[in-house]
N, CA, C and O atoms as a Tinker XYZ file with bonds, in Angstrom:
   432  protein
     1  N     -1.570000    5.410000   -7.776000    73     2
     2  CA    -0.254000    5.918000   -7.470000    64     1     3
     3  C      0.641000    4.730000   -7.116000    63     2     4     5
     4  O      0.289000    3.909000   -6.270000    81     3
     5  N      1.812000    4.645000   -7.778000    73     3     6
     6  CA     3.132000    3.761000   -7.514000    64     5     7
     7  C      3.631000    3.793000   -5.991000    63     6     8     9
     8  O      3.620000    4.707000   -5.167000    81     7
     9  N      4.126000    2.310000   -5.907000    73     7    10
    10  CA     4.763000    2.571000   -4.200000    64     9    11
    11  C      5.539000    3.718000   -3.982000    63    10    12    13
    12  O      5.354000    4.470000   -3.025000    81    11
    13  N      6.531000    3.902000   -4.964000    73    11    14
    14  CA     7.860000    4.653000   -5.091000    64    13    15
    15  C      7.106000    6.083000   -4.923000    63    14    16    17
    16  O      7.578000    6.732000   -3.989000    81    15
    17  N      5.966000    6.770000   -5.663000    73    15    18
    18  CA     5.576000    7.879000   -5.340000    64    17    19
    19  C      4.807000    8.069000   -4.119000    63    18    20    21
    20  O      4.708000    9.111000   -3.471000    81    19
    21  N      4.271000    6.933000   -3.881000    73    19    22
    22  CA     3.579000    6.757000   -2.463000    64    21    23
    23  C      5.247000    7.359000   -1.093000    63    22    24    25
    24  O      5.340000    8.094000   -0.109000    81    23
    25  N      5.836000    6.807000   -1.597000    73    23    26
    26  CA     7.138000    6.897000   -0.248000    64    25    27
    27  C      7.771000    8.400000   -0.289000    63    26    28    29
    28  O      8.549000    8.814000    0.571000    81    27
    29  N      7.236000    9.311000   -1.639000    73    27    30
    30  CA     7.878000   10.191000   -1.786000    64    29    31
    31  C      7.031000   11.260000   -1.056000    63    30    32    33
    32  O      7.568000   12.238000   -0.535000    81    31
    33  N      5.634000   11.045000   -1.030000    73    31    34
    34  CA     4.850000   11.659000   -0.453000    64    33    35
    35  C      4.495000   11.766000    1.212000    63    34    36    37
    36  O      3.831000   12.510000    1.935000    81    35
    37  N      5.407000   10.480000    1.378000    73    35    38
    38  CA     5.379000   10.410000    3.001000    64    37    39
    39  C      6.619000   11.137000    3.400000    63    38    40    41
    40  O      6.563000   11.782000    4.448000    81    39
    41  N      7.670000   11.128000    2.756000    73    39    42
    42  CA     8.699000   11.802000    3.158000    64    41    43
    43  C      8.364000   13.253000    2.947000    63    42    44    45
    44  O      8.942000   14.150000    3.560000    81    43
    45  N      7.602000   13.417000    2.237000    73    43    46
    46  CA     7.396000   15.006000    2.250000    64    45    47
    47  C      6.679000   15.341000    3.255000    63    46    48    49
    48  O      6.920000   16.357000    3.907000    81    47
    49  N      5.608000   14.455000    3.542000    73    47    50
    50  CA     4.406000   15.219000    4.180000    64    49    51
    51  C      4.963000   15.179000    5.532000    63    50    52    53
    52  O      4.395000   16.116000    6.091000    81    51
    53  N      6.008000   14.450000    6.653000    73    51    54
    54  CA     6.217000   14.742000    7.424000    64    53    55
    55  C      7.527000   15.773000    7.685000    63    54    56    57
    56  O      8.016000   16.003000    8.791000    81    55
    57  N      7.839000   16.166000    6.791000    73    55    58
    58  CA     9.153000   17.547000    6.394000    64    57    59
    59  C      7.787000   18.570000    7.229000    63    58    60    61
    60  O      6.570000   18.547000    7.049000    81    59
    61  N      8.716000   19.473000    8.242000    73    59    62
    62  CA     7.891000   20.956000    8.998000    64    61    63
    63  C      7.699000   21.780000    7.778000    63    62    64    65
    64  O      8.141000   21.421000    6.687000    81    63
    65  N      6.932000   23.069000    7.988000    73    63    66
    66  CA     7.575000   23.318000    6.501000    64    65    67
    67  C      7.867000   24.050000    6.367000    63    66    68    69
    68  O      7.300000   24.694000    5.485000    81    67
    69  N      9.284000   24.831000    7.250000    73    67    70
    70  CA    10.208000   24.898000    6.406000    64    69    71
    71  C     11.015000   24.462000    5.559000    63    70    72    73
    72  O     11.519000   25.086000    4.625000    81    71
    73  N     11.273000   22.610000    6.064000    73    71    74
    74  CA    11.323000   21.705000    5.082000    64    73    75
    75  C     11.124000   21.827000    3.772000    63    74    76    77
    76  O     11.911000   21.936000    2.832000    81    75
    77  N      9.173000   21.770000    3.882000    73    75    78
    78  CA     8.727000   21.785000    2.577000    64    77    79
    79  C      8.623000   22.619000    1.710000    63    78    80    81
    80  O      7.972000   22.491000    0.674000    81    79
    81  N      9.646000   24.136000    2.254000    73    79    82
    82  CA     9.586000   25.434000    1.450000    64    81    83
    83  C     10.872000   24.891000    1.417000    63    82    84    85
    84  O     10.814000   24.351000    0.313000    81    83
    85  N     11.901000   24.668000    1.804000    73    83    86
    86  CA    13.296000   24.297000    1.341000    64    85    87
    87  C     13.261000   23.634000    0.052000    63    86    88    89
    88  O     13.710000   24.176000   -0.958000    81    87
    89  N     12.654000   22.285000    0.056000    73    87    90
    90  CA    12.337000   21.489000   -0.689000    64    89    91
    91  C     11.894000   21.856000   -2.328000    63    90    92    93
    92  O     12.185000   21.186000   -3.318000    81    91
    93  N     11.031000   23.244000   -2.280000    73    91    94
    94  CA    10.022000   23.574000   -3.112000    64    93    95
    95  C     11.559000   24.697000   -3.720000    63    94    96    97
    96  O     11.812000   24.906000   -4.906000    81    95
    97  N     12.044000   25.031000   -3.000000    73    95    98
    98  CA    12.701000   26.013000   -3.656000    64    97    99
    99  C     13.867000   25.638000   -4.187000    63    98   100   101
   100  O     14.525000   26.002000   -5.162000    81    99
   101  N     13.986000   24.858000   -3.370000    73    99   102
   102  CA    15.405000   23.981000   -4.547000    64   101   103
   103  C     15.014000   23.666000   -5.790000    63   102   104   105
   104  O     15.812000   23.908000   -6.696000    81   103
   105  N     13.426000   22.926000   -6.192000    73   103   106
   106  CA    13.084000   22.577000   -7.320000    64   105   107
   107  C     12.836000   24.260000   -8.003000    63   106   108   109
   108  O     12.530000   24.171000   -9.193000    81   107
   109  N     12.868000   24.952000   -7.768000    73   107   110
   110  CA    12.473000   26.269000   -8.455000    64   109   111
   111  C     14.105000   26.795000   -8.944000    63   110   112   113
   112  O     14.429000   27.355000   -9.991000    81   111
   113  N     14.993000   26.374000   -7.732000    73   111   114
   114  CA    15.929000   27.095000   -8.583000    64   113   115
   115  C     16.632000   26.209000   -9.576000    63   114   116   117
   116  O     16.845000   26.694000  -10.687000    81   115
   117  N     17.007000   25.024000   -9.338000    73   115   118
   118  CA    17.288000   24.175000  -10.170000    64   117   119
   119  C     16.807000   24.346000  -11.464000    63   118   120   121
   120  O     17.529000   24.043000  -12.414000    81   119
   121  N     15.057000   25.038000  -11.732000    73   119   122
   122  CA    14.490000   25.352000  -12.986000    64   121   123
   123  C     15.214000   26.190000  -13.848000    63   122   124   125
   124  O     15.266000   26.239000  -15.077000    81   123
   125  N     15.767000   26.840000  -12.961000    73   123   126
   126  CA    16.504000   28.497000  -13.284000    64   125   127
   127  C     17.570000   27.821000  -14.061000    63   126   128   129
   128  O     17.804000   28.143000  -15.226000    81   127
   129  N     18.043000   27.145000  -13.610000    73   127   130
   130  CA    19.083000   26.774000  -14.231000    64   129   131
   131  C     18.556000   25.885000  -15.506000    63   130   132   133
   132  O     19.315000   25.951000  -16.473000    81   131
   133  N     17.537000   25.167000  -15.658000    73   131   134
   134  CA    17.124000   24.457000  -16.870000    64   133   135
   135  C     16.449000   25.552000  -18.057000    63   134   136   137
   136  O     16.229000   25.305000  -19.243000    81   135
   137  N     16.233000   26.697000  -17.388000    73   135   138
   138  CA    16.283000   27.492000  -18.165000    64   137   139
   139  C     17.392000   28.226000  -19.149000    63   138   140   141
   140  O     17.309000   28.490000  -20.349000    81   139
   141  N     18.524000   28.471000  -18.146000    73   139   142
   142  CA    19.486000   28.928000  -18.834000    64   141   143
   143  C     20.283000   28.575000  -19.804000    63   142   144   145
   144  O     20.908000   29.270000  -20.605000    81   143
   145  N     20.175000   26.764000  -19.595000    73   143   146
   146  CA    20.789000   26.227000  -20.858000    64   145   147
   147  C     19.689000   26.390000  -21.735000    63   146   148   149
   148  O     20.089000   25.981000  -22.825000    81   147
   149  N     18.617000   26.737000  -21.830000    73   147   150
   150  CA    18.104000   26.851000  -23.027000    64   149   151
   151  C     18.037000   27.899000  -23.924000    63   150   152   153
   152  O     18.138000   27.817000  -25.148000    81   151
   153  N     17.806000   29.193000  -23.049000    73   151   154
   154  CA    18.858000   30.575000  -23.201000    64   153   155
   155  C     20.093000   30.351000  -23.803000    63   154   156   157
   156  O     20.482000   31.028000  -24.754000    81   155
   157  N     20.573000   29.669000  -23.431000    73   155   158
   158  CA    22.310000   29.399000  -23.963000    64   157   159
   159  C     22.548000   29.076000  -25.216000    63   158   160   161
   160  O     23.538000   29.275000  -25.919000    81   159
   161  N     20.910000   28.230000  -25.562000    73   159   162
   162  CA    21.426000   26.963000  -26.782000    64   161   163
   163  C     21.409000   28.354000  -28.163000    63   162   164   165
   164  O     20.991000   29.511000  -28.147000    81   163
   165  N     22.024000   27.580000  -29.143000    73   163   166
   166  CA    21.730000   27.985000  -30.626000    64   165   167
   167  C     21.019000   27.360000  -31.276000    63   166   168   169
   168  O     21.157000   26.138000  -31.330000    81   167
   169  N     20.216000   27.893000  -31.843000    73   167   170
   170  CA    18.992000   28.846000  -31.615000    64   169   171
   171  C     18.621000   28.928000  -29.864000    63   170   172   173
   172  O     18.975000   27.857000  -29.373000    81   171
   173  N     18.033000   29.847000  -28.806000    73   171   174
   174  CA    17.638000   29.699000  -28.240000    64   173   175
   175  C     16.326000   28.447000  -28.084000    63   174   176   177
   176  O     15.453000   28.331000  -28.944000    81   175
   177  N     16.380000   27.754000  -27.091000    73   175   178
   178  CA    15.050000   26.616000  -27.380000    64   177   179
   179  C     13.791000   27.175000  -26.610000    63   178   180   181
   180  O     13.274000   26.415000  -25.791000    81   179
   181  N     13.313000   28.274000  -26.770000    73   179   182
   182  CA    11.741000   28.795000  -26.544000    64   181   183
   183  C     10.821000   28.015000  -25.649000    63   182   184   185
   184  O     10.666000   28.056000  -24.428000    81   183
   185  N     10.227000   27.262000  -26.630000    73   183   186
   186  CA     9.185000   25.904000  -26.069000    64   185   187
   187  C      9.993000   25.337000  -24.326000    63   186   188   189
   188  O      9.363000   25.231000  -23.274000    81   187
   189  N     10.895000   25.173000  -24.441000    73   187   190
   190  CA    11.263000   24.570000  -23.004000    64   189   191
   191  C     11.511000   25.708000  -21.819000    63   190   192   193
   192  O     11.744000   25.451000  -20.638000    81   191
   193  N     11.429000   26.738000  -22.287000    73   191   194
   194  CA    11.846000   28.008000  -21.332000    64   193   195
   195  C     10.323000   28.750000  -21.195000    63   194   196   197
   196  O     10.144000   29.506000  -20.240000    81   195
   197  N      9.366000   28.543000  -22.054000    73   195   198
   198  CA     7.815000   28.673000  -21.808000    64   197   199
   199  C      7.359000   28.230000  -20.457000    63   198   200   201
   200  O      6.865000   28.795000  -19.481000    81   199
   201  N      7.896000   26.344000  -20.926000    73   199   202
   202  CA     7.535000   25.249000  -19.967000    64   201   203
   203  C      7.781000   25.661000  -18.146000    63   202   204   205
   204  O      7.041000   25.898000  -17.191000    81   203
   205  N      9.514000   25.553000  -18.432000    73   203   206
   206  CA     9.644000   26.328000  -17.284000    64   205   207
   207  C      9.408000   27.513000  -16.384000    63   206   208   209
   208  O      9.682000   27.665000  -15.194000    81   207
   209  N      8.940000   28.162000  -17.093000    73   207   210
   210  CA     8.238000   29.530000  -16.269000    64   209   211
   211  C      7.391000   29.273000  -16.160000    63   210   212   213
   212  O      6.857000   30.251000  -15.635000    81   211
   213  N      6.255000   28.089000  -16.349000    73   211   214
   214  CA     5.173000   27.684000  -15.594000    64   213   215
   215  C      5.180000   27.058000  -14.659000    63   214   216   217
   216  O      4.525000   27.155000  -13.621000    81   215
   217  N      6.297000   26.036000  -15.128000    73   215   218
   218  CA     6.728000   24.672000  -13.578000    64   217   219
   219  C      7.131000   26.344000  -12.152000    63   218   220   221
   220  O      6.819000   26.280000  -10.963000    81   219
   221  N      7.530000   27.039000  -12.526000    73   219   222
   222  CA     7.832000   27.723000  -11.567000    64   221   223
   223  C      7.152000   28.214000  -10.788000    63   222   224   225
   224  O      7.214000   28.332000   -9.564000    81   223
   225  N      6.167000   28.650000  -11.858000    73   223   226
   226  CA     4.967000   29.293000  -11.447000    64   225   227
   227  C      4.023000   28.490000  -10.262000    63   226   228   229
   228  O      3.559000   28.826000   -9.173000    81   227
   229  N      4.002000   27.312000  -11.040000    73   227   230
   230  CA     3.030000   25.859000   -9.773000    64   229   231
   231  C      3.988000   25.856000   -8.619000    63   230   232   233
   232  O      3.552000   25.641000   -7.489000    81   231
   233  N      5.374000   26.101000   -8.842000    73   231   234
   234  CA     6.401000   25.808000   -7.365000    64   233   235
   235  C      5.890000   26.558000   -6.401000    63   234   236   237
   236  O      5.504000   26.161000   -5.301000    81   235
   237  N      5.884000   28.013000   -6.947000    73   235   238
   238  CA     5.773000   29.130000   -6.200000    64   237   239
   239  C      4.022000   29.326000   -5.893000    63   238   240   241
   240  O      3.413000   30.153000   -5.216000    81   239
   241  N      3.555000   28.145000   -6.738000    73   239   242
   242  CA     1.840000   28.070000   -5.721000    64   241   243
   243  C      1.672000   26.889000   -4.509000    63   242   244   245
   244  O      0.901000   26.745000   -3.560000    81   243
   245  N      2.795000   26.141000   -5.055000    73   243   246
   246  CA     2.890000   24.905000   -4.079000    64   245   247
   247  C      3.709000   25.543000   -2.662000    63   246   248   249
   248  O      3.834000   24.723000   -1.752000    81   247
   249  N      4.152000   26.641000   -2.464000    73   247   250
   250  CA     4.968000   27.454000   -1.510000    64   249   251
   251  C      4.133000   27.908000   -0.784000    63   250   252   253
   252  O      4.293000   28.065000    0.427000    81   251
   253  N      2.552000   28.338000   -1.767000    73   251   254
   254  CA     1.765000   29.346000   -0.661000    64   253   255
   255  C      0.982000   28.559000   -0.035000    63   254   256   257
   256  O      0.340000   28.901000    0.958000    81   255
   257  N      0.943000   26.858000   -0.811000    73   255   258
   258  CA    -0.080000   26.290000   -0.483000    64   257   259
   259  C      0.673000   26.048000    1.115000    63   258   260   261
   260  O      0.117000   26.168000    2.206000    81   259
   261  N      1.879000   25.734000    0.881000    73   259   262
   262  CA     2.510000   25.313000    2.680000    64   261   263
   263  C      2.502000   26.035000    3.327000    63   262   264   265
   264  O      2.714000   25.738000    4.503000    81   263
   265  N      2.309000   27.108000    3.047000    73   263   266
   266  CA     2.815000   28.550000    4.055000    64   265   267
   267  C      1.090000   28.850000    4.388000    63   266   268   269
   268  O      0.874000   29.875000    5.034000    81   267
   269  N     -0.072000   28.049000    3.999000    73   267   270
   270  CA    -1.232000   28.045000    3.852000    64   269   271
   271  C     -2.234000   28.948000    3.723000    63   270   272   273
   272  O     -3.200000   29.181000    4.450000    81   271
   273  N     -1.745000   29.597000    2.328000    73   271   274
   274  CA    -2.642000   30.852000    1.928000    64   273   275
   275  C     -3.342000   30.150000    0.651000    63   274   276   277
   276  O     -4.262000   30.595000   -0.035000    81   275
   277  N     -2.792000   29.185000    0.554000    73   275   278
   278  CA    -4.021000   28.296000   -0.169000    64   277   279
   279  C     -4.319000   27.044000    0.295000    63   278   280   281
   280  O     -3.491000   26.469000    1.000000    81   279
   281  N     -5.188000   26.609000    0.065000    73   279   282
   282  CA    -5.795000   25.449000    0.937000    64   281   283
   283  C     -6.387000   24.376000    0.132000    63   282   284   285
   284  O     -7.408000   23.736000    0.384000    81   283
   285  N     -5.724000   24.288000   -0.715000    73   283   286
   286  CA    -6.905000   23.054000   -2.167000    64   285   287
   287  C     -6.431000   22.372000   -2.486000    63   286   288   289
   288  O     -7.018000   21.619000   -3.263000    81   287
   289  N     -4.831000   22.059000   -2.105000    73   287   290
   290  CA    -3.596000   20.879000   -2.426000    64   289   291
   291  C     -3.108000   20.207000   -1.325000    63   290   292   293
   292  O     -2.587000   20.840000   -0.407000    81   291
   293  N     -3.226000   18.816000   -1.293000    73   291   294
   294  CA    -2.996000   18.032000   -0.490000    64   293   295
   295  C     -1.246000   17.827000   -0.851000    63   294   296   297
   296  O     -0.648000   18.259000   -1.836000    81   295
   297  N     -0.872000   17.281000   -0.069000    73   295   298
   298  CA     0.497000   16.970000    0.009000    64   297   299
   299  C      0.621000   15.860000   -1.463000    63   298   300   301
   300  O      1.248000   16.258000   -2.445000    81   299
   301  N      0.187000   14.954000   -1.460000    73   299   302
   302  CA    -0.650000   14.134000   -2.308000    64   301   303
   303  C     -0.592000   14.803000   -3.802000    63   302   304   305
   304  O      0.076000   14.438000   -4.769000    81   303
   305  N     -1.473000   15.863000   -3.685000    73   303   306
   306  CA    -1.510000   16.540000   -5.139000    64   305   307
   307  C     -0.254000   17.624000   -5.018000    63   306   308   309
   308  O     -0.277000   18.562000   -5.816000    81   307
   309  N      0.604000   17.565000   -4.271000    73   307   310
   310  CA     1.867000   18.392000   -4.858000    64   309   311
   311  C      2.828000   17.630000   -5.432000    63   310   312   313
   312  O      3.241000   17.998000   -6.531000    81   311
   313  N      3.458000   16.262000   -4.743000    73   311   314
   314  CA     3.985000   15.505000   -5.188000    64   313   315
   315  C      4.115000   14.665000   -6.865000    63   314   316   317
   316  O      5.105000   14.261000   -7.474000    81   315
   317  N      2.196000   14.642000   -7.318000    73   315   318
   318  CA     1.622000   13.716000   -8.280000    64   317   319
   319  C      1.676000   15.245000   -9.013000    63   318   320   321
   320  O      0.982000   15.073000  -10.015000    81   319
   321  N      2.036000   16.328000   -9.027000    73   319   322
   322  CA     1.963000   17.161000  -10.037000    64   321   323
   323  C      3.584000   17.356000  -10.383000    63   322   324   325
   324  O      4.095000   17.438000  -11.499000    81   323
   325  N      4.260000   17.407000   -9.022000    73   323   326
   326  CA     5.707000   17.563000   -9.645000    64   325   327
   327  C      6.528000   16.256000  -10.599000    63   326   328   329
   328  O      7.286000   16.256000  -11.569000    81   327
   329  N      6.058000   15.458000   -9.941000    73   327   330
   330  CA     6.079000   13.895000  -10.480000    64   329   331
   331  C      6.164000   14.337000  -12.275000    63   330   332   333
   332  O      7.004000   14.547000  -13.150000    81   331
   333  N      4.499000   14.292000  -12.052000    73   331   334
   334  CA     3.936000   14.551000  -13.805000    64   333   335
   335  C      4.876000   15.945000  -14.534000    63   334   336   337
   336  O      5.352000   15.836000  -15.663000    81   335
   337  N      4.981000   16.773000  -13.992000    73   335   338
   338  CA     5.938000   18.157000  -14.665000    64   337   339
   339  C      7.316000   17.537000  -15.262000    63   338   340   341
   340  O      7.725000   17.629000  -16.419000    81   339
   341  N      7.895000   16.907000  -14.203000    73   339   342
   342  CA     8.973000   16.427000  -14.567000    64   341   343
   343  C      8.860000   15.516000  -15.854000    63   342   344   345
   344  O      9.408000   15.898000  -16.888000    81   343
   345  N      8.240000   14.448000  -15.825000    73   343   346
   346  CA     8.529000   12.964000  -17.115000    64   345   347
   347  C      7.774000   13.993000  -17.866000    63   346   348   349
   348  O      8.441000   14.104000  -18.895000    81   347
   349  N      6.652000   14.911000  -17.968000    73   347   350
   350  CA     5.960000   15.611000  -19.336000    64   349   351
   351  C      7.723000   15.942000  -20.199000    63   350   352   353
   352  O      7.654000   15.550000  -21.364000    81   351
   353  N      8.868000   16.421000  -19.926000    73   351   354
   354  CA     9.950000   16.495000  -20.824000    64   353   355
   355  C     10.828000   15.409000  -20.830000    63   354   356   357
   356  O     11.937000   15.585000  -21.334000    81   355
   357  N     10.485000   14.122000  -20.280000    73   355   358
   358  CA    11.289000   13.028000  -20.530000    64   357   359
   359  C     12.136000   13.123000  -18.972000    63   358   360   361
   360  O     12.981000   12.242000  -19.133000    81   359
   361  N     12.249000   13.395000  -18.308000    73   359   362
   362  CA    12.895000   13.317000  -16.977000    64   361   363
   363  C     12.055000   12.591000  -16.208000    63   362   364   365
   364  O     10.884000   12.287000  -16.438000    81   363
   365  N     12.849000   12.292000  -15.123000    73   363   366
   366  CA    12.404000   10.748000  -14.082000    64   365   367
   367  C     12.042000   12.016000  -12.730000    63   366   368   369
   368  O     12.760000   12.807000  -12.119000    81   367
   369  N     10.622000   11.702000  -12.692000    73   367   370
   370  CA    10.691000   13.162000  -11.665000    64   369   371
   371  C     10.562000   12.204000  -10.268000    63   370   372   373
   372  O     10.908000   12.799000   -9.247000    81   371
   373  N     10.171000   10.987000  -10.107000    73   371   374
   374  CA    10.541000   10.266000   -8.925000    64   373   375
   375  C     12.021000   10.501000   -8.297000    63   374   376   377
   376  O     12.332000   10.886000   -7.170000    81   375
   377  N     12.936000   10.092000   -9.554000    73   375   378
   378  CA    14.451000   10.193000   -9.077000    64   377   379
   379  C     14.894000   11.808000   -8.851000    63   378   380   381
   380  O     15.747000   12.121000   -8.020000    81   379
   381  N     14.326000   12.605000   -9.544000    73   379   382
   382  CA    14.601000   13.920000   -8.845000    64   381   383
   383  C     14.286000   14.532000   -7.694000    63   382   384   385
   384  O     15.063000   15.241000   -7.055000    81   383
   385  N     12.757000   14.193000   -7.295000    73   383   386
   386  CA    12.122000   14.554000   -6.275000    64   385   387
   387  C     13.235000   13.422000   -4.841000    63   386   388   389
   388  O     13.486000   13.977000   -3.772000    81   387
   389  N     13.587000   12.387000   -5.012000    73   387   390
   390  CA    14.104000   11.546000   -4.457000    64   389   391
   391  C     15.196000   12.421000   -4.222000    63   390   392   393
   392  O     15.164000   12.914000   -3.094000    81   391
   393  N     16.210000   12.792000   -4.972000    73   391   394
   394  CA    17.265000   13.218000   -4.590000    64   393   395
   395  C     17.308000   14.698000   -3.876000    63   394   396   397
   396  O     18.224000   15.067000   -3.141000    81   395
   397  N     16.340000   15.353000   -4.166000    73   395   398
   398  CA    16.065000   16.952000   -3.716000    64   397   399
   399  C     15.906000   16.357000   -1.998000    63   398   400   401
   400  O     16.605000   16.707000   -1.047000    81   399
   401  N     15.054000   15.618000   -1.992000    73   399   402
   402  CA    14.322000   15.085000   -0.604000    64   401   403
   403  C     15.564000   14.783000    0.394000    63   402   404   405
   404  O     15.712000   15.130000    1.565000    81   403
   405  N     16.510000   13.929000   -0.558000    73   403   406
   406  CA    17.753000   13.575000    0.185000    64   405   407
   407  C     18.699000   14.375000    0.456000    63   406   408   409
   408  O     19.339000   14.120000    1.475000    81   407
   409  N     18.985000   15.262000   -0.139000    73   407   410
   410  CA    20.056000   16.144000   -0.108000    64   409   411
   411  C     19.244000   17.079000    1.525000    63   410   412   413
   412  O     19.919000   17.445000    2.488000    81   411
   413  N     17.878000   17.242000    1.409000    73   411   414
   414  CA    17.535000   17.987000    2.897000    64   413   415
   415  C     17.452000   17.078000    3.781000    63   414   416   417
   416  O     16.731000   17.564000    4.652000    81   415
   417  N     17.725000   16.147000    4.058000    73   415   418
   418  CA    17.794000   14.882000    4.715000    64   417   419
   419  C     19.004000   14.873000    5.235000    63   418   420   421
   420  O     19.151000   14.578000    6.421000    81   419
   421  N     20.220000   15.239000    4.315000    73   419   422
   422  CA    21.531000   14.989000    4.791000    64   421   423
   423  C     21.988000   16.445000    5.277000    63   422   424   425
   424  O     23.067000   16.796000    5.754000    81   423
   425  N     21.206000   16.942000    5.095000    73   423   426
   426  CA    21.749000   18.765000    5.090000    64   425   427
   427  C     20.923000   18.795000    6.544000    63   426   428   429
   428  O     21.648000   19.060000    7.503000    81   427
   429  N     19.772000   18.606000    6.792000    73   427   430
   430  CA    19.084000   18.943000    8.147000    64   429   431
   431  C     18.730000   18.565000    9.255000    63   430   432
   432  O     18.155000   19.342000   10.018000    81   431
């Protein structure tokens, strides 16, 4: 793991968690919205609106994992999966996760 994801994981892991349900749900709705432009496009683009109703799906397991009705994901493996979700479509999921992190930083 990179420094840069290393720092992203410390900033998470000490977020309470409501934090880390804040955090998780911003990336879920933000999806919503990467969905809709694809809904939008002509032709609709399918394949990326698949994608996203799965990334959602892991959000909304990474939610129960904090709220701790699951217990098998380290802070560690939430980060290194959102990381990977993100660049799998060409996006910088460091710089996203970075900015989600910041915006509850300046908000809380």
């Amino acid at each position: 793991m990179d420094e840069r994801t290393i720092q992203i994981v410390k900033r998470f892991s000490i977020l309470p968690q409501l934090g880390k349900l804040e955090f998780l749900t911003r990336l879920a709705h933000d999806e919503t919205v990467y969905i809709r432009v694809g809904l939008l496009s002509k032709p609709p683009q399918l394949d990326p609106i698949r994608g996203s109703n799965e990334f959602i799906h892991q959000i909304c397991n990474y939610s129960f994992q904090v709220l701790g009705i699951n217990s098998y994901l380290s802070d560690t493996d939430i980060i290194e999966s959102l990381v990977e979700n993100f660049e799998e479509r060409g996006e910088s999921g460091l710089e996203i996760l970075n900015k989600a992190l910041a915006s509850l930083e300046i908000s809380g």
